[in-house]
Amino acid sequence: MAELTTIGHSPEPEQVQARSRTRRSIAEKIRAMGQNRIGALLLLLATAAAIVWANVSTGSYESFWETHLSVGVGDLRLDFTLHALVNDALMAIFFFTVGLEVRREFAIGELTSWSRAVVPVVAAVAGLAIPALLFALIAADTGHAGAWGIVISTDTAFLVGALALIGPRAPGRLRVFLLALAVVDDIGALSIIALVYTEDFTPLPLAIAALGLAGVYFTRYLRGGRGPVYATLAIIVWLAFLASGVHPTLAGVAIALLVPVYRPDRRDVEHALDLARTFRQSPNSEYARAAANSLRESISINERLQSAYAPYVAYVILPLFALANAGVVLSPEILAGAAGSALTWGIVAGLVAGKLIGVFGSTAALKALRIGEFGPGLTLDRLAGGAALCGIGFTISLFIVDLAIDDSAAQNEARVGVLAASVIAFVLATIVFRISDALRTDVDPGQTLVRPVDPARDHIFGSPDAPLTIVEYGDFQCGFCLKASGSIHEVVGELGDRLRYVWRHAPLEQYHPNALAGAEAAEAAALQGKFFDFERGLFADQDNQRPSDIVRLARELGLDVDRFERDLTSPEVTGRVRDDMLDAEAMGITSVPTLFINGRRHTGPYDAQSLIRALGAGEADSAQTAPLTVRPD
């Protein structure tokens, strides 16, 4: 799929179709941001509904959530209020999804590489410690200094939703940073809940929980029927945590950390494709069931559960939690009390100032010391806006209010502080982002290459020190990229050592299902010194880039296939492709091929002679070498 402006020529029909269909190069991110926006909106509406309900009819709000439910058989009974059902049972599912995300990030995600992880990890730790310290200093004489856990955690749902609403242009790399930070932040918050806010601890039930968790771990080895086994063991572990005195929501985290996560295996994917072809040739229920099971099993249980539960958490559980916990009575007396309460101001200062100082201060220090990876677009002004957003500490903050404070009046003051801090943090972040965008000097965003060519990083064809450069952001399944590649190689033949050609990845996953796999495969081949050989092989057979085709190409090129298959799922390979995609997003690249000539975006035809003319104009402007000789058409 491609979009290029051709001077003096009408666009081909396929180009017109591509232009109308091309939106963004990372469709999955759009869907995720859409879900986060809706989830954040529902959370906001539920919060407003809770406040209105509590103030219009205080008695009915409290009495409704204190309604008792009793479930049991014979002498074994569980008695819950509706409020406890939401906070202890439904929120266990929320913490389960948090645990799944934590497990994934440390296994195959952003936190697998220390150079990538150091910045969000340090920022998260500073964003935990400094808010707690500020709160403890301000609220020391209130009798509630032990409630410092209220200010430690950022609400991920509001954070991502708010970033989608008010964030800067091309927020991709900032979003990745904030999500990684939120994962570490959640680990700290969950650990503190377990270690600090657990009362009446009884160790014996935890032995039962340990047996249940062992069962959860070994369930992965069952050949079938794992769903009912997981569900049964999860209930047993949750009940054991409840009986032990450890908050039962942490059972969700413990279970999630034992659920297997992995990248799809080539052999599993091929087996699923074979079964699908068999079903197509002979459609019947047995083959349909086998094909569906094989397709499902090719994806890790962790990712399947995340996909299954995420909508329920975003659209049901978190809004219900807000409805049950955000009902603050905002009478003049309570507001006056909160305005003069050190507890309220401790929460506001901890969340708003503490998070800003901790997150922004630590990242600014790391950037100054050149520690860790930041990447183009993750500038100090955007980090400041992201740090301000981290002050939205809604869900876990309200959750810890109930755990850390017993007095109802103090709980009201604390809830006022949480709500006020979240609003202030949102407004502050909005101001920072707007000022940041207004003060930016790049009047032509996307026209200049954001990441300079780096011979130690980039794939360069030609002399690394050549005075002329063409950088292509492309997709190995794109027919127009194939044409551009042919033109560029003609230019290389014409100019020789005066030109270097650099390839960077911008796979259009929504149109080319195998494009991302092809990009990662080329990076795996690059680790064995065969990037451009692999590139030519992919371009030579664009219609056949399934996993087996990719491995066959690696074998034909003489690569160590075992190492190649291991590298396909390595953090180094996946991170390299992801960085190129984020750079492309930062420059507004929504179609391929997109070419940069001597650091400036090329608009116009990309045949060899047009590119040579563009290179000649750039060379003349910079006066670096003698004018180029252009062959007649």
XYZ file of C-alpha atoms in Angstrom:
633
model
C 0.000 0.000 0.000
C 1.598 3.326 -0.939
C 0.955 6.968 -1.435
C 3.311 9.126 -3.480
C 2.787 12.395 -5.301
C 3.868 12.065 -8.919
C 4.451 15.375 -10.676
C 2.941 15.495 -14.145
C 1.290 12.095 -13.946
C -2.130 10.894 -12.850
C -1.983 8.484 -9.943
C -2.552 4.850 -10.812
C -5.885 3.309 -9.666
C -4.101 1.207 -7.070
C -2.474 4.336 -5.666
C -5.851 6.060 -5.406
C -7.235 3.079 -3.513
C -4.186 3.036 -1.261
C -4.515 6.760 -0.571
C -8.159 6.438 0.489
C -7.573 3.425 2.713
C -4.307 4.345 4.423
C -4.796 5.738 7.895
C -1.947 4.829 10.228
C 0.883 2.328 10.172
C 0.110 0.852 13.570
C -3.557 -0.176 13.539
C -3.328 -2.105 16.781
C -2.338 1.056 18.647
C -5.341 2.895 17.274
C -7.697 0.191 18.507
C -6.033 0.182 21.918
C -6.214 3.968 22.171
C -9.888 3.843 21.159
C -10.661 1.351 23.909
C -8.713 3.409 26.428
C -10.585 6.567 25.481
C -13.953 4.871 25.913
C -12.845 3.213 29.139
C -11.585 6.511 30.562
C -14.841 8.220 29.550
C -16.952 5.522 31.254
C -14.764 5.800 34.345
C -15.291 9.559 34.373
C -19.059 9.208 33.908
C -19.274 6.623 36.691
C -17.320 8.932 39.000
C -19.655 11.833 38.242
C -22.691 9.565 38.739
C -21.367 8.395 42.110
C -20.799 11.976 43.298
C -24.255 13.089 42.142
C -25.917 10.029 43.704
C -24.091 10.472 47.015
C -25.065 14.160 47.212
C -28.641 13.891 45.976
C -29.525 10.857 48.080
C -26.812 10.136 50.628
C -28.772 7.502 52.477
C -29.683 5.464 49.404
C -26.089 5.491 48.106
C -24.644 4.125 51.316
C -27.477 1.690 51.980
C -27.317 0.290 48.447
C -23.621 -0.519 48.596
C -23.999 -1.937 52.111
C -26.635 -4.412 50.903
C -25.622 -7.893 52.085
C -25.345 -10.928 49.851
C -24.930 -14.444 51.189
C -23.664 -17.336 49.076
C -22.951 -20.833 50.272
C -23.890 -24.468 50.746
C -24.872 -25.831 54.156
C -22.597 -24.455 56.839
C -20.136 -23.028 54.329
C -21.281 -19.507 53.557
C -19.750 -16.267 52.341
C -21.329 -12.994 53.386
C -20.529 -9.882 51.327
C -21.801 -6.376 50.977
C -22.173 -5.128 47.409
C -19.285 -2.770 48.112
C -17.044 -5.654 49.220
C -18.136 -7.727 46.229
C -16.866 -5.006 43.911
C -13.677 -4.255 45.846
C -12.700 -7.810 46.803
C -14.053 -9.964 43.978
C -14.455 -7.911 40.811
C -11.276 -5.963 41.466
C -9.416 -9.280 41.688
C -10.124 -9.573 37.957
C -8.731 -6.072 37.417
C -5.558 -6.953 39.334
C -5.399 -10.199 37.360
C -5.192 -8.221 34.100
C -2.546 -5.980 35.693
C -0.556 -9.090 36.584
C -0.887 -10.409 33.030
C 0.518 -7.155 31.676
C 3.384 -7.197 34.187
C 4.231 -10.787 33.234
C 4.133 -9.990 29.528
C 6.286 -6.867 29.772
C 9.037 -8.696 31.667
C 8.870 -11.780 29.415
C 8.582 -10.374 25.886
C 7.842 -6.669 26.220
C 9.487 -3.333 26.916
C 11.103 -4.436 30.190
C 13.103 -7.348 28.770
C 16.111 -5.180 27.888
C 17.806 -3.287 30.695
C 18.851 -0.403 28.442
C 15.177 0.080 27.516
C 13.833 -0.650 30.997
C 16.176 1.527 33.071
C 14.401 4.819 32.280
C 10.795 3.773 33.111
C 11.990 1.672 36.077
C 13.941 4.533 37.663
C 11.112 6.982 36.892
C 8.539 4.649 38.462
C 10.591 4.093 41.615
C 11.153 7.831 42.039
C 7.443 8.341 41.323
C 6.633 5.968 44.189
C 9.107 7.253 46.760
C 8.859 11.055 46.440
C 5.025 11.236 46.603
C 5.051 9.018 49.700
C 7.695 11.227 51.308
C 5.787 14.448 50.553
C 2.577 12.956 51.935
C 4.310 11.765 55.104
C 5.801 15.239 55.693
C 2.499 17.076 55.214
C 0.177 14.576 56.923
C 2.509 13.647 59.768
C 0.281 15.168 62.484
C -3.081 13.978 61.156
C -2.983 10.503 62.644
C -3.170 9.068 59.143
C 0.482 9.217 58.119
C 0.299 5.468 57.456
C -2.033 6.149 54.521
C 0.910 7.181 52.331
C 0.038 4.326 49.959
C -2.806 6.474 48.603
C -0.361 8.650 46.652
C 1.975 6.042 45.206
C 0.123 4.707 42.188
C -0.897 6.125 38.813
C -4.231 5.122 37.286
C -3.235 3.434 34.027
C -6.711 3.594 32.478
C -7.029 7.347 33.036
C -3.373 7.898 32.126
C -3.650 6.312 28.667
C -7.122 7.694 28.030
C -6.005 11.205 28.959
C -2.895 10.905 26.782
C -5.121 9.950 23.835
C -7.308 13.023 24.478
C -4.796 15.749 25.313
C -1.414 14.324 24.362
C 1.065 15.926 21.969
C 1.384 15.230 18.276
C 2.668 11.687 17.585
C 2.667 10.513 21.217
C 3.728 6.919 20.413
C 7.097 6.835 22.142
C 5.768 8.777 25.160
C 2.906 6.301 25.394
C 5.296 3.321 25.379
C 7.357 4.970 28.123
C 4.307 5.724 30.276
C 2.907 2.209 29.900
C 6.219 0.665 30.939
C 6.363 3.080 33.874
C 2.791 2.153 34.843
C 3.689 -1.543 34.903
C 6.535 -0.953 37.372
C 4.319 1.470 39.299
C 1.672 -1.259 39.610
C 4.246 -3.743 40.896
C 5.218 -1.296 43.633
C 1.614 -0.535 44.538
C 0.634 -4.214 44.701
C 3.667 -5.050 46.822
C 2.809 -2.257 49.243
C -0.816 -3.421 49.501
C 0.414 -6.930 50.339
C 3.127 -5.886 52.807
C 1.651 -2.787 54.474
C -2.131 -3.029 54.299
C -2.664 -6.654 55.273
C -4.275 -7.197 58.698
C -5.186 -10.284 60.748
C -2.754 -12.460 58.854
C -3.350 -16.231 59.132
C -0.602 -18.282 57.475
C -2.321 -21.688 57.135
C -4.699 -20.722 54.275
C -1.693 -19.441 52.345
C -0.358 -23.009 52.282
C -3.563 -23.992 50.463
C -3.106 -20.990 48.178
C 0.458 -22.132 47.425
C -0.807 -25.574 46.399
C -3.430 -23.928 44.204
C -0.804 -21.700 42.590
C 1.386 -24.741 41.933
C -1.629 -26.299 40.219
C -2.039 -23.132 38.129
C 1.577 -23.424 37.006
C 1.336 -27.093 35.987
C -2.030 -26.679 34.238
C -0.145 -25.456 31.166
C 0.946 -29.036 30.527
C -2.608 -30.387 30.174
C -3.490 -31.295 26.587
C -7.033 -29.972 26.839
C -9.709 -28.610 29.168
C -7.393 -26.072 30.771
C -10.073 -23.374 31.057
C -12.226 -25.112 33.724
C -9.093 -26.170 35.634
C -7.753 -22.603 35.689
C -11.157 -21.284 36.806
C -11.490 -23.830 39.639
C -7.963 -23.263 40.919
C -8.421 -19.479 40.701
C -11.493 -19.653 42.956
C -9.636 -21.854 45.456
C -6.643 -19.479 45.540
C -8.903 -16.436 45.907
C -10.787 -18.025 48.845
C -7.496 -19.000 50.479
C -6.179 -15.427 50.208
C -9.477 -14.163 51.659
C -9.198 -16.543 54.613
C -5.537 -15.648 55.222
C -6.174 -11.935 55.718
C -4.096 -10.972 52.672
C -6.275 -8.833 50.454
C -7.952 -11.294 48.040
C -7.406 -9.071 45.004
C -3.719 -10.018 45.191
C -4.723 -13.578 44.330
C -5.424 -12.271 40.835
C -1.859 -10.969 40.548
C -0.323 -14.185 41.881
C -2.282 -16.297 39.388
C -1.484 -13.988 36.456
C 2.256 -14.186 37.091
C 2.094 -17.971 36.593
C 0.158 -17.891 33.319
C 2.500 -18.704 30.406
C 3.377 -16.024 27.874
C 5.350 -16.491 24.673
C 5.515 -15.295 21.109
C 3.730 -17.481 18.535
C 5.898 -20.432 17.519
C 6.423 -20.915 13.769
C 5.541 -24.605 13.904
C 2.308 -23.945 15.796
C 1.283 -21.287 13.277
C 2.056 -23.584 10.341
C 0.094 -26.422 11.948
C -2.899 -24.106 12.393
C -2.683 -23.061 8.737
C -2.538 -26.699 7.612
C -5.658 -27.515 9.636
C -7.450 -24.476 8.224
C -6.625 -25.646 4.682
C -7.859 -29.136 5.549
C -11.140 -27.695 6.807
C -11.494 -25.655 3.626
C -11.101 -28.795 1.523
C -13.406 -30.913 3.703
C -15.616 -28.702 5.908
C -17.009 -30.581 8.887
C -17.367 -29.984 12.614
C -14.357 -32.105 13.572
C -11.933 -30.225 11.315
C -13.519 -26.908 12.317
C -12.968 -27.659 15.988
C -9.394 -28.840 15.389
C -8.549 -25.748 13.308
C -10.100 -23.377 15.863
C -8.263 -25.064 18.752
C -4.967 -24.969 16.874
C -5.345 -21.289 16.018
C -6.194 -20.489 19.610
C -3.282 -22.507 21.027
C -0.774 -20.744 18.758
C -1.320 -17.610 20.873
C -0.133 -17.657 24.487
C -2.712 -18.009 27.253
C -1.546 -14.680 28.680
C -2.410 -12.766 25.513
C -5.685 -14.607 25.006
C -6.775 -13.764 28.550
C -5.740 -10.121 28.164
C -7.818 -9.819 25.005
C -10.771 -11.583 26.602
C -10.863 -9.646 29.879
C -9.724 -6.171 28.787
C -13.154 -5.009 27.539
C -14.911 -6.234 30.715
C -12.341 -4.497 32.913
C -12.469 -1.222 30.945
C -16.218 -1.096 30.354
C -17.685 -2.828 33.419
C -15.378 -3.485 36.365
C -13.576 -0.139 36.637
C -16.755 1.946 36.114
C -18.500 -0.183 38.782
C -15.543 0.360 41.103
C -15.765 4.134 40.566
C -19.516 4.048 41.148
C -19.010 2.173 44.421
C -16.065 4.189 45.748
C -16.184 7.738 44.380
C -19.402 8.766 46.135
C -18.037 11.717 48.082
C -20.520 13.994 49.836
C -19.532 17.510 48.770
C -21.384 19.540 51.346
C -20.002 22.987 52.288
C -18.928 21.566 55.655
C -17.028 18.641 54.115
C -15.399 20.839 51.474
C -14.381 23.338 54.128
C -12.968 20.520 56.223
C -11.065 19.116 53.263
C -9.711 22.555 52.343
C -8.193 22.825 55.807
C -7.159 19.195 56.118
C -3.495 18.259 56.022
C -4.623 14.795 54.904
C -6.296 16.219 51.788
C -3.385 18.506 50.969
C -0.912 15.698 51.592
C -2.694 13.629 48.945
C -2.855 16.522 46.474
C 0.804 17.406 46.997
C 1.889 13.781 46.847
C 0.069 12.985 43.625
C 0.471 16.264 41.735
C 3.837 17.604 42.906
C 5.372 14.297 44.017
C 4.726 12.472 40.764
C 5.869 15.447 38.682
C 9.089 15.871 40.669
C 9.802 12.146 40.897
C 9.095 11.128 37.304
C 10.321 14.242 35.514
C 13.292 14.857 37.809
C 14.607 11.293 37.486
C 14.173 11.130 33.701
C 15.780 14.544 33.229
C 18.762 13.368 35.291
C 19.064 10.137 33.282
C 18.863 12.087 30.018
C 21.545 14.507 31.163
C 23.781 11.605 32.204
C 23.035 9.740 28.929
C 21.807 6.675 30.794
C 19.208 4.464 29.092
C 17.368 4.776 25.780
C 15.009 7.677 25.107
C 14.577 7.774 21.343
C 13.402 10.612 19.078
C 10.312 12.384 20.356
C 10.848 11.593 24.032
C 11.969 15.141 24.822
C 12.018 16.874 28.188
C 8.864 18.890 27.474
C 6.922 15.732 26.633
C 8.361 13.939 29.638
C 7.139 16.840 31.768
C 3.613 16.456 30.383
C 3.719 12.693 30.941
C 4.993 13.182 34.485
C 2.105 15.563 35.190
C -0.372 12.941 33.907
C 1.100 10.426 36.359
C -0.569 12.461 39.121
C -3.922 10.927 38.135
C -4.012 8.356 40.906
C -7.633 7.280 40.837
C -8.374 3.554 41.002
C -5.688 2.223 43.354
C -5.713 5.481 45.356
C -9.423 5.105 46.127
C -8.830 1.408 46.724
C -6.179 2.126 49.387
C -8.354 4.808 51.038
C -10.629 2.012 52.264
C -7.683 -0.117 53.378
C -5.653 2.580 55.129
C -8.296 4.811 56.776
C -11.111 3.667 59.075
C -12.681 6.998 60.011
C -15.508 7.925 57.583
C -14.874 11.679 57.829
C -11.191 11.186 57.060
C -12.137 8.876 54.186
C -14.244 11.679 52.702
C -11.337 14.104 53.008
C -9.032 11.581 51.370
C -11.436 10.976 48.502
C -11.760 14.723 47.940
C -7.970 14.867 47.788
C -7.772 12.028 45.245
C -10.434 13.576 43.005
C -8.938 17.065 43.270
C -5.426 15.782 42.536
C -6.638 13.870 39.480
C -8.363 16.983 38.074
C -5.354 19.218 38.784
C -2.961 16.695 37.221
C -5.117 16.484 34.080
C -5.320 20.275 33.723
C -1.590 20.692 34.403
C -0.683 18.073 31.804
C -2.969 19.738 29.267
C -1.251 23.086 29.819
C 2.226 21.546 29.531
C 1.382 19.726 26.292
C -0.245 22.788 24.731
C 2.690 25.043 25.607
C 5.094 22.366 24.373
C 3.341 22.104 20.993
C 3.097 25.897 20.675
C 6.797 26.463 21.376
C 8.098 23.764 19.049
C 10.264 25.185 16.269
C 9.581 22.402 13.768
C 7.213 24.299 11.491
C 7.260 21.392 9.062
C 6.795 18.339 11.296
C 7.517 15.137 9.444
C 9.629 16.849 6.753
C 12.920 16.274 8.542
C 14.375 12.898 9.507
C 13.956 12.647 13.295
C 16.671 10.045 13.842
C 19.957 10.851 12.060
C 21.636 8.020 10.210
C 23.845 6.040 12.581
C 26.302 3.574 10.972
C 26.395 1.613 14.238
C 22.626 1.122 14.168
C 21.300 1.474 10.637
C 21.384 -0.938 7.702
C 23.479 0.924 5.137
C 24.034 -0.115 1.534
C 27.037 1.720 0.146
C 29.763 3.695 1.839
C 28.832 4.714 5.430
C 30.685 8.022 4.895
C 29.068 8.895 1.548
C 28.031 12.565 1.205
C 24.571 11.707 -0.196
C 21.898 9.715 1.621
C 18.554 8.130 0.823
C 16.576 6.751 3.770
C 13.554 4.634 2.932
C 10.756 3.743 5.351
C 9.177 0.708 3.767
C 7.286 -2.565 3.930
C 8.557 -5.792 2.372
C 5.069 -6.732 1.133
C 4.422 -3.382 -0.540
C 4.576 -3.453 -4.341
C 5.476 0.225 -4.503
C 8.390 -0.361 -2.112
C 9.642 -3.023 -4.525
C 9.562 -0.464 -7.359
C 11.296 2.145 -5.192
C 13.966 -0.368 -4.202
C 14.701 -1.057 -7.866
C 14.974 2.659 -8.599
C 17.269 3.244 -5.631
C 19.601 0.433 -6.664
C 19.838 2.055 -10.111
C 20.823 5.296 -8.380
C 23.418 3.442 -6.299
C 24.859 1.990 -9.509
C 25.007 5.463 -11.019
C 26.538 7.340 -8.087
C 28.663 4.612 -6.532
C 30.451 5.542 -3.305
C 28.925 9.015 -3.284
C 25.579 7.555 -2.067
C 24.480 5.513 0.926
C 21.051 3.880 1.070
C 19.395 3.180 4.438
C 16.361 0.959 5.011
C 14.029 1.445 7.982
C 10.846 -0.451 8.801
C 7.292 0.877 8.528
C 5.187 -2.296 8.072
C 1.518 -1.622 7.313
C 0.109 -4.448 9.411
C -3.523 -3.646 8.685
C -3.014 -4.281 4.957
C -0.086 -6.691 4.879
C -0.564 -9.427 7.524
C 2.994 -10.763 7.150
C 4.759 -7.400 6.972
C 5.751 -7.235 10.627
C 7.017 -10.823 10.575
C 9.072 -9.987 7.467
C 10.611 -6.947 9.178
C 11.555 -8.975 12.264
C 12.949 -11.753 10.067
C 15.169 -9.258 8.233
C 16.468 -8.004 11.587
C 17.173 -11.588 12.679
C 19.094 -12.109 9.422
C 20.993 -8.864 10.094
C 22.404 -10.417 13.269
C 24.150 -12.874 10.950
C 25.252 -10.170 8.499
C 22.617 -10.886 5.830
C 20.140 -8.004 6.034
C 20.211 -6.853 2.418
C 20.402 -10.430 1.128
C 17.249 -11.172 3.102
C 15.651 -7.934 1.884
C 16.185 -8.982 -1.735
C 14.757 -12.423 -0.984
C 11.599 -10.943 0.567
C 11.081 -8.525 -2.303
C 11.611 -11.337 -4.816
C 8.630 -13.298 -3.457
C 6.188 -10.854 -1.862
C 3.226 -13.222 -2.038
C 4.862 -15.970 0.023
C 6.066 -14.649 3.359
C 4.496 -17.085 5.781
C 6.650 -18.433 8.643
C 7.725 -21.502 6.651
C 8.663 -19.294 3.672
C 10.755 -17.046 5.898
C 12.628 -19.991 7.397
C 13.126 -21.503 3.935
C 14.675 -18.222 2.761
C 16.993 -18.190 5.786
C 18.109 -21.730 4.920
C 18.696 -20.811 1.264
C 20.876 -17.878 2.334
C 23.008 -20.184 4.471
C 21.959 -18.761 7.833
C 22.161 -20.732 11.063
C 18.438 -21.562 11.123
C 18.284 -22.511 14.813
C 19.858 -19.208 15.809
C 17.676 -17.378 13.292
C 14.486 -18.798 14.832
C 15.656 -17.885 18.339
C 16.499 -14.359 17.236
C 13.061 -13.909 15.658
C 11.522 -13.562 19.122
C 14.422 -11.803 20.850
C 13.896 -8.378 22.463
C 16.745 -6.973 20.346
C 14.939 -7.808 17.105
C 11.417 -6.831 18.137
C 12.656 -3.633 19.805
C 14.583 -2.573 16.698
C 11.509 -2.900 14.474
C 9.297 -1.196 17.041
C 11.706 1.770 17.237
C 11.541 2.286 13.473
C 7.732 2.137 13.615
C 7.624 4.716 16.407
C 9.986 6.980 14.449
C 7.688 6.646 11.440
C 4.689 7.564 13.591
C 6.549 10.591 14.964
C 7.050 11.849 11.410
C 3.470 11.210 10.368
C 4.362 8.432 7.934
C 1.085 6.753 7.028
C 2.042 5.240 3.693
C 5.059 3.632 2.098
C 7.510 4.012 0.545
C 8.427 7.282 2.242
C 11.859 8.556 1.247
C 14.175 11.078 2.893
C 16.911 12.578 0.721
C 19.783 14.066 2.684
C 17.516 14.246 5.738
C 14.560 15.943 4.006
C 11.311 14.235 3.041
C 11.042 13.577 -0.688
C 7.812 14.445 -2.484
C 7.496 13.590 -6.113
C 8.232 10.619 -8.366
C 10.748 8.058 -7.211
C 12.134 6.784 -10.507
C 15.923 6.724 -10.701
C 16.333 9.943 -12.683
C 14.018 11.919 -10.400
C 15.928 10.721 -7.357
C 19.261 11.641 -8.949
C 17.923 15.138 -9.681
C 16.719 15.476 -6.085
C 20.091 14.336 -4.800
C 21.820 16.774 -7.109
C 19.687 19.677 -5.880
C 20.455 18.783 -2.296
C 24.142 18.481 -3.040
C 24.197 21.829 -4.822
C 22.429 23.491 -1.897
C 24.931 22.129 0.595
C 27.893 22.768 -1.727
C 29.588 19.639 -0.442
C 30.739 18.202 -3.782
C 30.745 18.991 -7.489
C 27.386 18.954 -9.318
C 26.030 15.581 -10.376
C 25.858 14.481 -13.988
C 22.333 13.408 -14.861
C 21.892 10.995 -17.741
C 19.139 11.940 -20.238
C 15.884 10.003 -19.978
